[in-house]
Amino acid sequence: MVPCRSVPGCNSNMSHVTMQDSLLGHNVLTRIGNKNFSIFLTRPINPFTLPPSSKIHLRVPRPHNHRLPTITAAISRTKKEATVETVKQQLENCYLLAGINYKGFTVKQFQELRKSLPETTKLIVAKNTLVYKAVEGTRWETLKPCMKGMNVWLFVHTEEIPAAIKPYRDFQKEKKLEDNDFTGGVFEGKYYGPDEFKTLETLPTRAEIYANLLGSLKSPASALVSTLQAPARDVVMVLKAYVKKLEEEAGAAQS
């Protein structure tokens, strides 16, 4: 309570004045005679201040979605280029390129499989797109039909195709991997699908070809005609064997 005379405009009829301060103004309680009065004096509004309940929303401009090339992307691109180059190198002196479905293979199984393969073969894990990029425009391009799903690629660098394939067949049987079969392969520019692949596994060995074709050269003309109708690989091999035989006979005669 403050004396009435301390409030501007107050006269002597006002006995007491009570002032209650608030954020929005002054609440003045006064008593005149036997009656109480409440007068609210509004506080002047500062145009540069905001009410306590006001919230300020600031919009921060978002950066444009322009990403700079990352180091990871550069490394990935380099790995892809290296994989394509590796495939191209393996195609040199390659007689058979075949795909194997490796879905479900474990790391341990891969390691065991690689150890079981002969030195004349090479097993490479590569994406279908990268392998196709390496074979595109070459005689291996006919491999495209089997480039579906998950493939691991077998490169055979020997003419003894059945002997090169047999280790995987043995591994497949031992590990009970019936679903992990050959998805296809290319031999002498021809594509062999899964149903035809067994034809490659039953090709005669070099020794068998030599024996059969050399024998046919000593047979009647009809047998020789059937020999000449054999695949180019067989004819070339028998001719080489025949030349070698003649050279050995000539050397024996001179001695």
Coordinates of C-alpha atoms in Angstrom, one line a residue:
M1 CA 0.0 0.0 0.0
V2 CA 1.2 3.5 -0.8
P3 CA -0.3 6.8 0.3
C4 CA -2.8 8.3 -2.1
R5 CA -0.8 11.4 -2.7
S6 CA 2.0 9.4 -4.2
V7 CA -0.2 8.4 -7.2
P8 CA -0.5 11.1 -9.9
G9 CA -4.1 12.3 -10.1
C10 CA -5.1 11.0 -6.8
N11 CA -7.2 13.3 -4.5
S12 CA -7.7 13.3 -0.8
N13 CA -10.9 11.1 -1.0
M14 CA -8.7 8.1 -1.9
S15 CA -7.5 6.6 1.3
H16 CA -5.1 3.9 0.0
V17 CA -3.7 2.8 -3.3
T18 CA -2.2 -0.6 -4.1
M19 CA -0.1 -1.1 -7.2
Q20 CA 0.6 -4.6 -8.6
D21 CA 3.1 -4.7 -11.4
S22 CA 2.8 -7.2 -14.3
L23 CA 4.4 -7.7 -17.7
L24 CA 1.5 -6.1 -19.5
G25 CA 0.9 -3.1 -17.2
H26 CA 0.0 -1.9 -13.7
N27 CA -3.0 -3.1 -11.8
V28 CA -4.0 -0.3 -9.4
L29 CA -6.2 -1.2 -6.4
T30 CA -7.7 1.9 -4.6
R31 CA -10.2 2.5 -1.9
I32 CA -12.5 5.5 -2.0
G33 CA -14.6 5.8 1.1
N34 CA -16.1 2.4 1.7
K35 CA -15.7 1.2 -1.9
N36 CA -12.8 -0.6 -3.6
F37 CA -11.8 0.1 -7.2
S38 CA -9.4 -1.6 -9.5
I39 CA -7.8 0.3 -12.3
F40 CA -5.5 -1.4 -14.9
L41 CA -2.9 0.9 -16.5
T42 CA -1.7 -0.7 -19.7
R43 CA 2.1 -0.8 -20.2
P44 CA 3.2 0.9 -23.4
I45 CA 4.0 -1.6 -26.2
N46 CA 7.5 -1.6 -27.5
P47 CA 7.3 -2.3 -31.3
F48 CA 10.8 -3.9 -31.2
T49 CA 10.0 -6.5 -28.6
L50 CA 7.9 -9.7 -29.0
P51 CA 5.5 -11.2 -26.5
P52 CA 6.9 -14.0 -24.3
S53 CA 4.7 -16.6 -26.0
S54 CA 5.9 -15.7 -29.5
K55 CA 8.1 -18.1 -31.4
I56 CA 10.5 -17.1 -34.1
H57 CA 10.7 -19.4 -37.2
L58 CA 13.8 -18.9 -39.2
R59 CA 14.0 -20.6 -42.6
V60 CA 17.5 -21.8 -43.3
P61 CA 18.0 -22.3 -47.1
R62 CA 18.9 -25.9 -47.9
P63 CA 21.9 -26.6 -50.0
H64 CA 21.3 -27.6 -53.6
N65 CA 21.4 -31.4 -54.2
H66 CA 24.7 -31.2 -56.2
R67 CA 27.1 -33.8 -54.9
L68 CA 30.7 -33.7 -55.7
P69 CA 32.4 -37.0 -56.7
T70 CA 33.5 -38.9 -53.6
I71 CA 36.7 -40.8 -53.0
T72 CA 34.6 -44.0 -52.6
A73 CA 33.1 -43.6 -56.0
A74 CA 36.5 -43.1 -57.6
I75 CA 37.8 -46.2 -56.0
S76 CA 34.8 -48.2 -57.0
R77 CA 35.2 -47.1 -60.6
T78 CA 38.9 -48.1 -60.5
K79 CA 38.0 -51.5 -59.2
K80 CA 35.5 -52.1 -62.0
E81 CA 38.0 -51.1 -64.6
A82 CA 40.6 -53.4 -63.0
T83 CA 38.0 -56.3 -63.1
V84 CA 37.3 -55.8 -66.8
E85 CA 41.0 -55.8 -67.5
T86 CA 41.5 -59.0 -65.5
V87 CA 38.8 -60.7 -67.5
K88 CA 40.4 -59.7 -70.7
Q89 CA 43.7 -61.0 -69.6
Q90 CA 42.2 -64.4 -68.7
L91 CA 40.6 -64.6 -72.1
E92 CA 44.0 -64.9 -73.7
N93 CA 44.8 -68.5 -74.6
C94 CA 41.4 -69.5 -73.1
Y95 CA 39.6 -72.5 -74.5
L96 CA 36.5 -72.5 -72.4
L97 CA 34.7 -69.8 -70.4
A98 CA 31.9 -71.0 -68.2
G99 CA 29.6 -69.5 -65.6
I100 CA 28.7 -71.3 -62.3
N101 CA 25.8 -70.3 -60.1
Y102 CA 27.4 -69.5 -56.8
K103 CA 24.4 -68.3 -54.8
G104 CA 24.7 -69.6 -51.3
F105 CA 28.4 -70.3 -51.5
T106 CA 30.4 -69.6 -48.3
V107 CA 33.9 -68.1 -48.2
K108 CA 35.3 -71.4 -47.0
Q109 CA 33.7 -73.2 -49.9
F110 CA 35.3 -70.8 -52.3
Q111 CA 38.7 -71.3 -50.8
E112 CA 38.3 -75.1 -50.9
L113 CA 37.1 -74.9 -54.5
R114 CA 40.0 -72.8 -55.7
K115 CA 42.4 -75.3 -54.1
S116 CA 40.8 -78.2 -55.8
L117 CA 41.1 -76.7 -59.3
P118 CA 44.1 -77.4 -61.5
E119 CA 46.6 -74.7 -62.5
T120 CA 45.2 -74.6 -66.0
T121 CA 41.9 -73.1 -64.7
K122 CA 41.1 -69.8 -63.1
L123 CA 38.1 -68.9 -60.9
I124 CA 37.0 -65.3 -60.9
V125 CA 34.1 -63.6 -59.1
A126 CA 32.8 -60.7 -61.2
K127 CA 29.5 -59.0 -62.0
N128 CA 27.7 -60.1 -65.2
T129 CA 27.8 -56.5 -66.5
L130 CA 31.6 -56.3 -66.1
V131 CA 32.2 -59.7 -67.8
Y132 CA 30.0 -58.7 -70.7
K133 CA 31.9 -55.4 -71.1
A134 CA 35.1 -57.4 -71.4
V135 CA 33.7 -60.0 -73.9
E136 CA 31.6 -57.6 -76.0
G137 CA 32.7 -57.6 -79.6
T138 CA 34.7 -60.8 -79.3
R139 CA 33.9 -64.5 -80.0
W140 CA 33.0 -64.9 -76.3
E141 CA 30.1 -62.5 -76.6
T142 CA 27.8 -65.5 -77.2
L143 CA 28.0 -66.1 -73.5
K144 CA 25.4 -63.4 -72.9
P145 CA 22.4 -65.7 -72.4
C146 CA 23.8 -67.1 -69.1
M147 CA 24.6 -63.7 -67.7
K148 CA 21.7 -63.8 -65.2
G149 CA 21.7 -64.2 -61.5
M150 CA 24.9 -64.7 -59.5
N151 CA 27.8 -66.2 -61.5
V152 CA 31.4 -67.1 -60.8
W153 CA 33.4 -67.5 -63.9
L154 CA 35.7 -70.5 -64.8
F155 CA 38.4 -69.8 -67.3
V156 CA 40.0 -73.0 -68.8
H157 CA 43.4 -72.6 -70.4
T158 CA 43.9 -76.1 -71.7
E159 CA 42.5 -78.2 -74.5
E160 CA 41.7 -80.9 -72.0
I161 CA 38.2 -79.6 -71.3
P162 CA 36.7 -82.7 -69.4
A163 CA 39.7 -82.9 -67.1
A164 CA 39.4 -79.2 -66.3
I165 CA 35.7 -79.4 -65.5
K166 CA 35.8 -82.7 -63.5
P167 CA 37.3 -81.1 -60.3
Y168 CA 34.3 -78.9 -60.0
R169 CA 31.9 -81.8 -60.6
D170 CA 33.6 -83.7 -57.8
F171 CA 33.4 -80.7 -55.5
Q172 CA 29.8 -80.2 -56.3
K173 CA 28.9 -83.8 -55.5
E174 CA 31.0 -83.8 -52.3
K175 CA 29.4 -80.6 -50.9
K176 CA 25.9 -81.5 -52.2
L177 CA 25.6 -78.4 -54.3
E178 CA 23.1 -79.6 -56.9
D179 CA 21.7 -76.1 -57.4
N180 CA 25.1 -74.6 -58.0
D181 CA 25.4 -75.9 -61.6
F182 CA 27.0 -74.5 -64.7
T183 CA 24.8 -71.7 -66.1
G184 CA 26.4 -72.0 -69.6
G185 CA 29.7 -71.7 -71.4
V186 CA 31.4 -70.9 -74.7
F187 CA 33.7 -73.3 -76.4
E188 CA 35.2 -72.5 -79.9
G189 CA 32.8 -69.6 -80.2
K190 CA 29.7 -71.7 -79.6
Y191 CA 27.4 -71.2 -76.7
Y192 CA 26.5 -74.3 -74.6
G193 CA 23.5 -73.8 -72.3
P194 CA 22.9 -75.8 -69.1
D195 CA 21.3 -78.6 -70.9
E196 CA 24.1 -78.9 -73.5
F197 CA 27.0 -78.4 -71.1
K198 CA 27.4 -82.1 -70.5
T199 CA 28.5 -82.4 -74.1
L200 CA 31.7 -80.6 -73.2
E201 CA 32.3 -83.0 -70.3
T202 CA 32.2 -86.0 -72.6
L203 CA 34.7 -84.6 -75.2
P204 CA 37.5 -87.2 -75.9
T205 CA 40.9 -86.6 -74.5
R206 CA 43.8 -85.6 -76.7
A207 CA 45.1 -89.2 -76.5
E208 CA 41.8 -90.6 -77.6
I209 CA 41.6 -88.1 -80.5
Y210 CA 45.0 -89.1 -81.6
A211 CA 44.3 -92.8 -81.5
N212 CA 40.9 -92.5 -83.2
L213 CA 41.9 -90.1 -85.9
L214 CA 45.2 -91.7 -86.7
G215 CA 43.4 -95.0 -87.0
S216 CA 40.8 -93.4 -89.4
L217 CA 43.7 -92.2 -91.7
K218 CA 44.6 -95.9 -92.3
S219 CA 41.0 -96.8 -92.9
P220 CA 39.0 -96.6 -96.1
A221 CA 38.0 -93.3 -97.7
S222 CA 34.6 -93.2 -96.0
A223 CA 36.3 -93.2 -92.6
L224 CA 38.6 -90.3 -93.7
V225 CA 35.6 -88.3 -94.9
S226 CA 33.9 -88.7 -91.5
T227 CA 37.2 -87.6 -89.9
L228 CA 37.3 -84.4 -92.0
Q229 CA 33.8 -83.7 -90.9
A230 CA 34.8 -83.7 -87.3
P231 CA 35.1 -80.4 -85.4
A232 CA 38.1 -78.2 -86.4
R233 CA 39.8 -78.8 -83.1
D234 CA 39.8 -82.6 -83.8
V235 CA 41.1 -82.2 -87.3
V236 CA 43.9 -79.9 -86.3
M237 CA 45.0 -82.2 -83.5
V238 CA 45.1 -85.3 -85.7
L239 CA 47.0 -83.5 -88.4
K240 CA 49.6 -82.4 -85.8
A241 CA 49.8 -86.0 -84.6
Y242 CA 50.2 -87.3 -88.1
V243 CA 53.0 -84.9 -88.8
K244 CA 54.7 -85.8 -85.6
K245 CA 54.4 -89.5 -86.4
L246 CA 55.9 -89.0 -89.9
E247 CA 58.8 -87.0 -88.3
E248 CA 59.5 -89.8 -85.8
E249 CA 59.4 -92.4 -88.6
A250 CA 61.8 -90.3 -90.7
G251 CA 64.2 -89.9 -87.8
A252 CA 64.2 -93.6 -87.1
A253 CA 65.0 -94.4 -90.7
Q254 CA 68.0 -92.0 -90.8
S255 CA 69.4 -93.6 -87.7

